[in-house]
């Protein structure tokens, strides 16, 4: 049995992928299953936390018992729900795969096919929700004791996923960052995860290859330590 060591803590977790409409029936999406975010929610609830799960599109997953689920569609929707829900939370974890871009001009009607070449799709930037949570807190617009994010990194010949992770932690300004090495069938649409847990206090821990629940436990252990 897990200890109820998150009793009295309120945590907010995002999960799954956002969807950006092209027209009323089509969207740009991604392959996120939501499994890691749901595992975080399940483990936190088991450990006694009051959990709000903000989910974009996910695989068919069971909502963990006792968890308050809020469904969102686009990144903009997830952003406004996260900014509202994060206020006063002990911990906020952005595990969602947020689309970096949206479609600049959505068609109000279903785009028709014709013999002519189709128009190119113009994209526009989406907000970076994680960075915005940190900025809003710094501006005193919301209070959240601890903010954590995820980074899926492939690395390249000049830099390892870990080095990219360190830079991302500094750029986003959050307290904790889980860095997953991706590629070769790792992390997306699979049951297991591995990587590193980086803290803005300079702490670095390896997360051994294991289930998403195990990774969730590792993260909540670190959150608990940091909350004191
Ligand atoms: O910059 P990158 O997408 O790699 O950062 C990943 C982290 O940032 C994840 O925690 C993700 O949930 C969050 N993110 C976000 N808003 C975006 C893009 C990413 O909150 N538009």
PDB file of C-alpha atoms and ligand atoms in Angstrom:
ATOM      1  CA  UNK A   1       0.000   0.000   0.000  1.00  0.00           C
ATOM      2  CA  UNK A   2       1.185   3.489  -0.799  1.00  0.00           C
ATOM      3  CA  UNK A   3       1.588   5.914   2.071  1.00  0.00           C
ATOM      4  CA  UNK A   4      -0.987   8.712   2.050  1.00  0.00           C
ATOM      5  CA  UNK A   5       1.870  11.174   2.115  1.00  0.00           C
ATOM      6  CA  UNK A   6       0.202  13.707  -0.204  1.00  0.00           C
ATOM      7  CA  UNK A   7      -2.778  14.112   2.103  1.00  0.00           C
ATOM      8  CA  UNK A   8      -4.006  17.699   2.117  1.00  0.00           C
ATOM      9  CA  UNK A   9      -2.072  18.583  -1.040  1.00  0.00           C
ATOM     10  CA  UNK A  10      -3.873  19.929  -4.093  1.00  0.00           C
ATOM     11  CA  UNK A  11      -2.293  19.018  -7.414  1.00  0.00           C
ATOM     12  CA  UNK A  12      -3.201  19.899 -10.996  1.00  0.00           C
ATOM     13  CA  UNK A  13      -1.997  17.744 -13.884  1.00  0.00           C
ATOM     14  CA  UNK A  14      -2.391  18.152 -17.635  1.00  0.00           C
ATOM     15  CA  UNK A  15      -2.463  15.111 -19.900  1.00  0.00           C
ATOM     16  CA  UNK A  16      -2.952  14.089 -23.508  1.00  0.00           C
ATOM     17  CA  UNK A  17      -2.704  16.048 -26.715  1.00  0.00           C
ATOM     18  CA  UNK A  18      -4.376  19.243 -27.787  1.00  0.00           C
ATOM     19  CA  UNK A  19      -6.275  19.442 -31.071  1.00  0.00           C
ATOM     20  CA  UNK A  20      -6.214  22.488 -33.308  1.00  0.00           C
ATOM     21  CA  UNK A  21      -9.140  22.733 -35.725  1.00  0.00           C
ATOM     22  CA  UNK A  22      -8.671  23.376 -39.436  1.00  0.00           C
ATOM     23  CA  UNK A  23     -12.393  23.478 -40.046  1.00  0.00           C
ATOM     24  CA  UNK A  24     -15.461  22.120 -38.202  1.00  0.00           C
ATOM     25  CA  UNK A  25     -14.491  18.476 -38.904  1.00  0.00           C
ATOM     26  CA  UNK A  26     -10.688  18.422 -39.134  1.00  0.00           C
ATOM     27  CA  UNK A  27      -7.843  19.133 -36.777  1.00  0.00           C
ATOM     28  CA  UNK A  28      -4.085  19.034 -36.281  1.00  0.00           C
ATOM     29  CA  UNK A  29      -3.269  16.673 -33.458  1.00  0.00           C
ATOM     30  CA  UNK A  30      -0.511  14.519 -32.044  1.00  0.00           C
ATOM     31  CA  UNK A  31       0.061  10.975 -30.853  1.00  0.00           C
ATOM     32  CA  UNK A  32       0.026  11.613 -27.113  1.00  0.00           C
ATOM     33  CA  UNK A  33      -1.963   8.894 -25.314  1.00  0.00           C
ATOM     34  CA  UNK A  34      -2.290  10.745 -22.008  1.00  0.00           C
ATOM     35  CA  UNK A  35      -1.020   7.676 -20.157  1.00  0.00           C
ATOM     36  CA  UNK A  36       1.760   9.464 -18.279  1.00  0.00           C
ATOM     37  CA  UNK A  37      -0.559  12.228 -17.056  1.00  0.00           C
ATOM     38  CA  UNK A  38      -3.224   9.718 -16.014  1.00  0.00           C
ATOM     39  CA  UNK A  39      -0.580   7.685 -14.144  1.00  0.00           C
ATOM     40  CA  UNK A  40       0.488  10.856 -12.323  1.00  0.00           C
ATOM     41  CA  UNK A  41      -3.133  11.524 -11.376  1.00  0.00           C
ATOM     42  CA  UNK A  42      -3.773   7.956 -10.227  1.00  0.00           C
ATOM     43  CA  UNK A  43      -0.647   7.769  -8.071  1.00  0.00           C
ATOM     44  CA  UNK A  44      -1.230  11.218  -6.540  1.00  0.00           C
ATOM     45  CA  UNK A  45      -4.830  10.311  -5.681  1.00  0.00           C
ATOM     46  CA  UNK A  46      -3.670   7.014  -4.123  1.00  0.00           C
ATOM     47  CA  UNK A  47      -1.234   8.991  -2.028  1.00  0.00           C
ATOM     48  CA  UNK A  48      -4.035  11.188  -0.721  1.00  0.00           C
ATOM     49  CA  UNK A  49      -3.805  14.296  -2.901  1.00  0.00           C
ATOM     50  CA  UNK A  50      -6.805  16.233  -4.182  1.00  0.00           C
ATOM     51  CA  UNK A  51      -6.285  15.853  -7.928  1.00  0.00           C
ATOM     52  CA  UNK A  52      -7.540  17.859 -10.883  1.00  0.00           C
ATOM     53  CA  UNK A  53      -6.706  16.293 -14.245  1.00  0.00           C
ATOM     54  CA  UNK A  54      -6.919  18.587 -17.252  1.00  0.00           C
ATOM     55  CA  UNK A  55      -7.058  16.323 -20.288  1.00  0.00           C
ATOM     56  CA  UNK A  56      -6.844  17.028 -23.973  1.00  0.00           C
ATOM     57  CA  UNK A  57      -7.384  14.182 -26.387  1.00  0.00           C
ATOM     58  CA  UNK A  58      -6.268  10.823 -24.988  1.00  0.00           C
ATOM     59  CA  UNK A  59      -6.521   7.123 -25.671  1.00  0.00           C
ATOM     60  CA  UNK A  60      -9.495   5.468 -23.978  1.00  0.00           C
ATOM     61  CA  UNK A  61      -8.346   5.624 -20.374  1.00  0.00           C
ATOM     62  CA  UNK A  62     -10.110   5.050 -17.076  1.00  0.00           C
ATOM     63  CA  UNK A  63     -10.436   8.201 -15.003  1.00  0.00           C
ATOM     64  CA  UNK A  64      -8.733   7.318 -11.703  1.00  0.00           C
ATOM     65  CA  UNK A  65     -11.052   7.143  -8.693  1.00  0.00           C
ATOM     66  CA  UNK A  66     -11.446  10.399  -6.833  1.00  0.00           C
ATOM     67  CA  UNK A  67      -9.888  12.495  -9.586  1.00  0.00           C
ATOM     68  CA  UNK A  68     -11.691  15.562 -10.938  1.00  0.00           C
ATOM     69  CA  UNK A  69     -11.434  15.434 -14.748  1.00  0.00           C
ATOM     70  CA  UNK A  70     -11.738  18.521 -16.937  1.00  0.00           C
ATOM     71  CA  UNK A  71     -11.731  17.953 -20.708  1.00  0.00           C
ATOM     72  CA  UNK A  72     -10.188  20.515 -23.016  1.00  0.00           C
ATOM     73  CA  UNK A  73      -9.721  20.712 -26.776  1.00  0.00           C
ATOM     74  CA  UNK A  74      -7.347  23.338 -28.089  1.00  0.00           C
ATOM     75  CA  UNK A  75      -4.170  24.662 -26.480  1.00  0.00           C
ATOM     76  CA  UNK A  76      -5.978  27.972 -25.812  1.00  0.00           C
ATOM     77  CA  UNK A  77      -8.687  26.114 -23.892  1.00  0.00           C
ATOM     78  CA  UNK A  78      -6.144  24.111 -21.923  1.00  0.00           C
ATOM     79  CA  UNK A  79      -4.286  27.330 -21.172  1.00  0.00           C
ATOM     80  CA  UNK A  80      -7.262  29.102 -19.624  1.00  0.00           C
ATOM     81  CA  UNK A  81      -8.286  26.044 -17.587  1.00  0.00           C
ATOM     82  CA  UNK A  82      -4.713  25.525 -16.351  1.00  0.00           C
ATOM     83  CA  UNK A  83      -4.250  29.181 -15.369  1.00  0.00           C
ATOM     84  CA  UNK A  84      -7.493  29.078 -13.375  1.00  0.00           C
ATOM     85  CA  UNK A  85      -6.940  25.672 -11.761  1.00  0.00           C
ATOM     86  CA  UNK A  86      -3.252  26.176 -10.932  1.00  0.00           C
ATOM     87  CA  UNK A  87      -3.963  29.079  -8.612  1.00  0.00           C
ATOM     88  CA  UNK A  88      -3.433  27.960  -5.033  1.00  0.00           C
ATOM     89  CA  UNK A  89      -2.183  24.502  -6.000  1.00  0.00           C
ATOM     90  CA  UNK A  90       0.689  22.838  -4.180  1.00  0.00           C
ATOM     91  CA  UNK A  91       1.954  21.318  -7.416  1.00  0.00           C
ATOM     92  CA  UNK A  92       1.204  21.752 -11.097  1.00  0.00           C
ATOM     93  CA  UNK A  93       2.506  19.211 -13.601  1.00  0.00           C
ATOM     94  CA  UNK A  94       2.335  19.845 -17.338  1.00  0.00           C
ATOM     95  CA  UNK A  95       2.403  16.368 -18.849  1.00  0.00           C
ATOM     96  CA  UNK A  96       0.260  17.280 -21.871  1.00  0.00           C
ATOM     97  CA  UNK A  97       1.571  17.396 -25.413  1.00  0.00           C
ATOM     98  CA  UNK A  98       0.501  20.925 -26.280  1.00  0.00           C
ATOM     99  CA  UNK A  99       0.493  21.783 -29.972  1.00  0.00           C
ATOM    100  CA  UNK A 100       3.110  24.439 -30.606  1.00  0.00           C
ATOM    101  CA  UNK A 101       1.091  25.780 -33.521  1.00  0.00           C
ATOM    102  CA  UNK A 102      -2.541  26.339 -34.339  1.00  0.00           C
ATOM    103  CA  UNK A 103      -4.135  26.969 -37.702  1.00  0.00           C
ATOM    104  CA  UNK A 104      -3.973  30.713 -38.333  1.00  0.00           C
ATOM    105  CA  UNK A 105      -7.359  31.004 -40.017  1.00  0.00           C
ATOM    106  CA  UNK A 106      -9.885  28.306 -39.300  1.00  0.00           C
ATOM    107  CA  UNK A 107     -12.498  27.751 -41.966  1.00  0.00           C
ATOM    108  CA  UNK A 108     -16.012  28.234 -40.646  1.00  0.00           C
ATOM    109  CA  UNK A 109     -17.276  25.507 -42.988  1.00  0.00           C
ATOM    110  CA  UNK A 110     -15.881  22.181 -44.121  1.00  0.00           C
ATOM    111  CA  UNK A 111     -13.082  22.810 -46.623  1.00  0.00           C
ATOM    112  CA  UNK A 112     -14.253  21.452 -49.962  1.00  0.00           C
ATOM    113  CA  UNK A 113     -12.100  19.522 -52.367  1.00  0.00           C
ATOM    114  CA  UNK A 114     -11.928  20.728 -55.926  1.00  0.00           C
ATOM    115  CA  UNK A 115      -9.777  20.189 -58.987  1.00  0.00           C
ATOM    116  CA  UNK A 116      -7.672  23.206 -58.046  1.00  0.00           C
ATOM    117  CA  UNK A 117      -4.536  22.861 -55.925  1.00  0.00           C
ATOM    118  CA  UNK A 118      -5.457  23.146 -52.217  1.00  0.00           C
ATOM    119  CA  UNK A 119      -4.516  26.306 -50.333  1.00  0.00           C
ATOM    120  CA  UNK A 120      -1.510  25.989 -48.055  1.00  0.00           C
ATOM    121  CA  UNK A 121      -2.285  25.911 -44.328  1.00  0.00           C
ATOM    122  CA  UNK A 122      -0.858  28.880 -42.442  1.00  0.00           C
ATOM    123  CA  UNK A 123       0.117  28.238 -38.848  1.00  0.00           C
ATOM    124  CA  UNK A 124       0.318  30.584 -35.876  1.00  0.00           C
ATOM    125  CA  UNK A 125       2.071  30.142 -32.525  1.00  0.00           C
ATOM    126  CA  UNK A 126       0.215  28.712 -29.561  1.00  0.00           C
ATOM    127  CA  UNK A 127       0.927  29.938 -26.043  1.00  0.00           C
ATOM    128  CA  UNK A 128       3.520  27.998 -24.051  1.00  0.00           C
ATOM    129  CA  UNK A 129       1.328  27.090 -21.080  1.00  0.00           C
ATOM    130  CA  UNK A 130       4.169  25.904 -18.852  1.00  0.00           C
ATOM    131  CA  UNK A 131       6.198  29.065 -19.402  1.00  0.00           C
ATOM    132  CA  UNK A 132       3.088  31.164 -18.889  1.00  0.00           C
ATOM    133  CA  UNK A 133       2.259  29.485 -15.578  1.00  0.00           C
ATOM    134  CA  UNK A 134       5.749  30.363 -14.357  1.00  0.00           C
ATOM    135  CA  UNK A 135       5.433  33.961 -15.652  1.00  0.00           C
ATOM    136  CA  UNK A 136       1.988  34.466 -14.114  1.00  0.00           C
ATOM    137  CA  UNK A 137       3.293  33.256 -10.792  1.00  0.00           C
ATOM    138  CA  UNK A 138       6.288  35.611 -11.013  1.00  0.00           C
ATOM    139  CA  UNK A 139       3.871  38.463 -11.786  1.00  0.00           C
ATOM    140  CA  UNK A 140       1.877  37.572  -8.665  1.00  0.00           C
ATOM    141  CA  UNK A 141      -1.210  36.633 -10.700  1.00  0.00           C
ATOM    142  CA  UNK A 142      -1.277  33.090  -9.384  1.00  0.00           C
ATOM    143  CA  UNK A 143       0.256  31.144  -6.548  1.00  0.00           C
ATOM    144  CA  UNK A 144       1.516  27.596  -7.028  1.00  0.00           C
ATOM    145  CA  UNK A 145       4.206  26.145  -4.801  1.00  0.00           C
ATOM    146  CA  UNK A 146       5.819  23.967  -7.400  1.00  0.00           C
ATOM    147  CA  UNK A 147       5.579  23.766 -11.186  1.00  0.00           C
ATOM    148  CA  UNK A 148       6.899  20.790 -13.150  1.00  0.00           C
ATOM    149  CA  UNK A 149       7.153  19.999 -16.831  1.00  0.00           C
ATOM    150  CA  UNK A 150       8.105  17.225 -19.188  1.00  0.00           C
ATOM    151  CA  UNK A 151      10.522  17.292 -22.097  1.00  0.00           C
ATOM    152  CA  UNK A 152      10.818  14.659 -24.782  1.00  0.00           C
ATOM    153  CA  UNK A 153      14.281  14.958 -26.282  1.00  0.00           C
ATOM    154  CA  UNK A 154      16.049  12.971 -28.964  1.00  0.00           C
ATOM    155  CA  UNK A 155      19.483  14.546 -28.701  1.00  0.00           C
ATOM    156  CA  UNK A 156      21.701  14.845 -31.749  1.00  0.00           C
ATOM    157  CA  UNK A 157      25.401  14.290 -32.483  1.00  0.00           C
ATOM    158  CA  UNK A 158      26.412  17.493 -30.675  1.00  0.00           C
ATOM    159  CA  UNK A 159      24.150  17.321 -27.597  1.00  0.00           C
ATOM    160  CA  UNK A 160      22.582  14.605 -25.430  1.00  0.00           C
ATOM    161  CA  UNK A 161      18.905  14.617 -24.413  1.00  0.00           C
ATOM    162  CA  UNK A 162      20.104  15.460 -20.891  1.00  0.00           C
ATOM    163  CA  UNK A 163      21.903  18.606 -22.063  1.00  0.00           C
ATOM    164  CA  UNK A 164      18.808  19.720 -23.969  1.00  0.00           C
ATOM    165  CA  UNK A 165      16.803  19.028 -20.819  1.00  0.00           C
ATOM    166  CA  UNK A 166      19.031  21.220 -18.655  1.00  0.00           C
ATOM    167  CA  UNK A 167      18.676  24.092 -21.104  1.00  0.00           C
ATOM    168  CA  UNK A 168      14.903  23.615 -21.260  1.00  0.00           C
ATOM    169  CA  UNK A 169      14.561  23.635 -17.467  1.00  0.00           C
ATOM    170  CA  UNK A 170      16.361  26.989 -17.355  1.00  0.00           C
ATOM    171  CA  UNK A 171      14.309  28.391 -20.252  1.00  0.00           C
ATOM    172  CA  UNK A 172      10.935  27.357 -18.865  1.00  0.00           C
ATOM    173  CA  UNK A 173      11.779  28.513 -15.335  1.00  0.00           C
ATOM    174  CA  UNK A 174       9.909  25.695 -13.576  1.00  0.00           C
ATOM    175  CA  UNK A 175      11.197  23.822 -10.511  1.00  0.00           C
ATOM    176  CA  UNK A 176      11.251  20.288 -11.919  1.00  0.00           C
ATOM    177  CA  UNK A 177      11.613  18.823 -15.389  1.00  0.00           C
ATOM    178  CA  UNK A 178      11.254  15.186 -16.384  1.00  0.00           C
ATOM    179  CA  UNK A 179      13.414  14.543 -19.433  1.00  0.00           C
ATOM    180  CA  UNK A 180      12.437  11.550 -21.538  1.00  0.00           C
ATOM    181  CA  UNK A 181      14.767  10.225 -24.187  1.00  0.00           C
ATOM    182  CA  UNK A 182      12.590   9.638 -27.243  1.00  0.00           C
ATOM    183  CA  UNK A 183      13.036   7.917 -30.576  1.00  0.00           C
ATOM    184  CA  UNK A 184      13.486   4.151 -31.115  1.00  0.00           C
ATOM    185  CA  UNK A 185       9.936   3.509 -29.919  1.00  0.00           C
ATOM    186  CA  UNK A 186      10.449   5.173 -26.548  1.00  0.00           C
ATOM    187  CA  UNK A 187       8.003   7.324 -24.582  1.00  0.00           C
ATOM    188  CA  UNK A 188       5.173   7.937 -27.085  1.00  0.00           C
ATOM    189  CA  UNK A 189       2.326   5.424 -27.319  1.00  0.00           C
ATOM    190  CA  UNK A 190       4.238   2.942 -25.170  1.00  0.00           C
ATOM    191  CA  UNK A 191       3.729   1.728 -21.615  1.00  0.00           C
ATOM    192  CA  UNK A 192       7.200   2.475 -20.305  1.00  0.00           C
ATOM    193  CA  UNK A 193       9.232   5.583 -19.732  1.00  0.00           C
ATOM    194  CA  UNK A 194      12.787   6.391 -18.663  1.00  0.00           C
ATOM    195  CA  UNK A 195      14.921   9.491 -18.391  1.00  0.00           C
ATOM    196  CA  UNK A 196      16.112  12.018 -15.872  1.00  0.00           C
ATOM    197  CA  UNK A 197      14.511  14.201 -13.250  1.00  0.00           C
ATOM    198  CA  UNK A 198      16.120  17.638 -13.123  1.00  0.00           C
ATOM    199  CA  UNK A 199      15.587  20.200 -10.372  1.00  0.00           C
ATOM    200  CA  UNK A 200      16.227  23.941 -10.538  1.00  0.00           C
ATOM    201  CA  UNK A 201      18.248  23.407  -7.335  1.00  0.00           C
ATOM    202  CA  UNK A 202      20.791  21.484  -9.414  1.00  0.00           C
ATOM    203  CA  UNK A 203      19.563  18.019  -8.428  1.00  0.00           C
ATOM    204  CA  UNK A 204      19.684  15.364 -11.144  1.00  0.00           C
ATOM    205  CA  UNK A 205      18.377  11.840 -10.801  1.00  0.00           C
ATOM    206  CA  UNK A 206      18.197   9.046 -13.327  1.00  0.00           C
ATOM    207  CA  UNK A 207      14.753   7.569 -13.815  1.00  0.00           C
ATOM    208  CA  UNK A 208      15.297   3.908 -14.641  1.00  0.00           C
ATOM    209  CA  UNK A 209      13.339   2.262 -17.424  1.00  0.00           C
ATOM    210  CA  UNK A 210       9.988   1.275 -15.970  1.00  0.00           C
ATOM    211  CA  UNK A 211       6.260   1.861 -15.966  1.00  0.00           C
ATOM    212  CA  UNK A 212       4.675   5.289 -16.205  1.00  0.00           C
ATOM    213  CA  UNK A 213       3.352   4.668 -12.666  1.00  0.00           C
ATOM    214  CA  UNK A 214       6.904   4.196 -11.438  1.00  0.00           C
ATOM    215  CA  UNK A 215       7.930   7.455 -13.082  1.00  0.00           C
ATOM    216  CA  UNK A 216       4.896   9.096 -11.462  1.00  0.00           C
ATOM    217  CA  UNK A 217       5.977   7.845  -8.019  1.00  0.00           C
ATOM    218  CA  UNK A 218       9.495   9.168  -8.590  1.00  0.00           C
ATOM    219  CA  UNK A 219       8.107  12.586  -9.506  1.00  0.00           C
ATOM    220  CA  UNK A 220       5.739  12.749  -6.515  1.00  0.00           C
ATOM    221  CA  UNK A 221       8.598  11.718  -4.190  1.00  0.00           C
ATOM    222  CA  UNK A 222      10.598  14.676  -5.494  1.00  0.00           C
ATOM    223  CA  UNK A 223       7.598  17.006  -5.222  1.00  0.00           C
ATOM    224  CA  UNK A 224       7.035  15.920  -1.634  1.00  0.00           C
ATOM    225  CA  UNK A 225      10.685  16.527  -0.752  1.00  0.00           C
ATOM    226  CA  UNK A 226      10.557  19.961  -2.336  1.00  0.00           C
ATOM    227  CA  UNK A 227       7.321  20.942  -0.582  1.00  0.00           C
ATOM    228  CA  UNK A 228       8.875  19.895   2.734  1.00  0.00           C
TER     229      UNK A 228
HETATM  230  O1  LIG B   1       9.179  23.134 -25.320  1.00  0.00           O
HETATM  231  P1  LIG B   1       8.613  21.761 -25.170  1.00  0.00           P
HETATM  232  O2  LIG B   1       7.355  21.535 -25.946  1.00  0.00           O
HETATM  233  O3  LIG B   1       9.607  20.660 -25.360  1.00  0.00           O
HETATM  234  O4  LIG B   1       8.248  21.687 -23.619  1.00  0.00           O
HETATM  235  C1  LIG B   1       7.546  20.599 -23.088  1.00  0.00           C
HETATM  236  C2  LIG B   1       6.869  21.039 -21.809  1.00  0.00           C
HETATM  237  O5  LIG B   1       6.217  22.276 -21.992  1.00  0.00           O
HETATM  238  C3  LIG B   1       5.795  20.063 -21.382  1.00  0.00           C
HETATM  239  O6  LIG B   1       5.691  20.115 -19.973  1.00  0.00           O
HETATM  240  C4  LIG B   1       4.552  20.641 -22.056  1.00  0.00           C
HETATM  241  O7  LIG B   1       3.374  20.253 -21.389  1.00  0.00           O
HETATM  242  C5  LIG B   1       4.806  22.130 -21.953  1.00  0.00           C
HETATM  243  N1  LIG B   1       4.258  22.927 -23.077  1.00  0.00           N
HETATM  244  C6  LIG B   1       3.281  23.864 -22.824  1.00  0.00           C
HETATM  245  N2  LIG B   1       2.780  24.630 -23.856  1.00  0.00           N
HETATM  246  C7  LIG B   1       3.265  24.496 -25.106  1.00  0.00           C
HETATM  247  C8  LIG B   1       4.284  23.543 -25.379  1.00  0.00           C
HETATM  248  C9  LIG B   1       4.753  22.779 -24.343  1.00  0.00           C
HETATM  249  O8  LIG B   1       2.857  23.992 -21.665  1.00  0.00           O
HETATM  250  N3  LIG B   1       2.770  25.241 -26.085  1.00  0.00           N
END
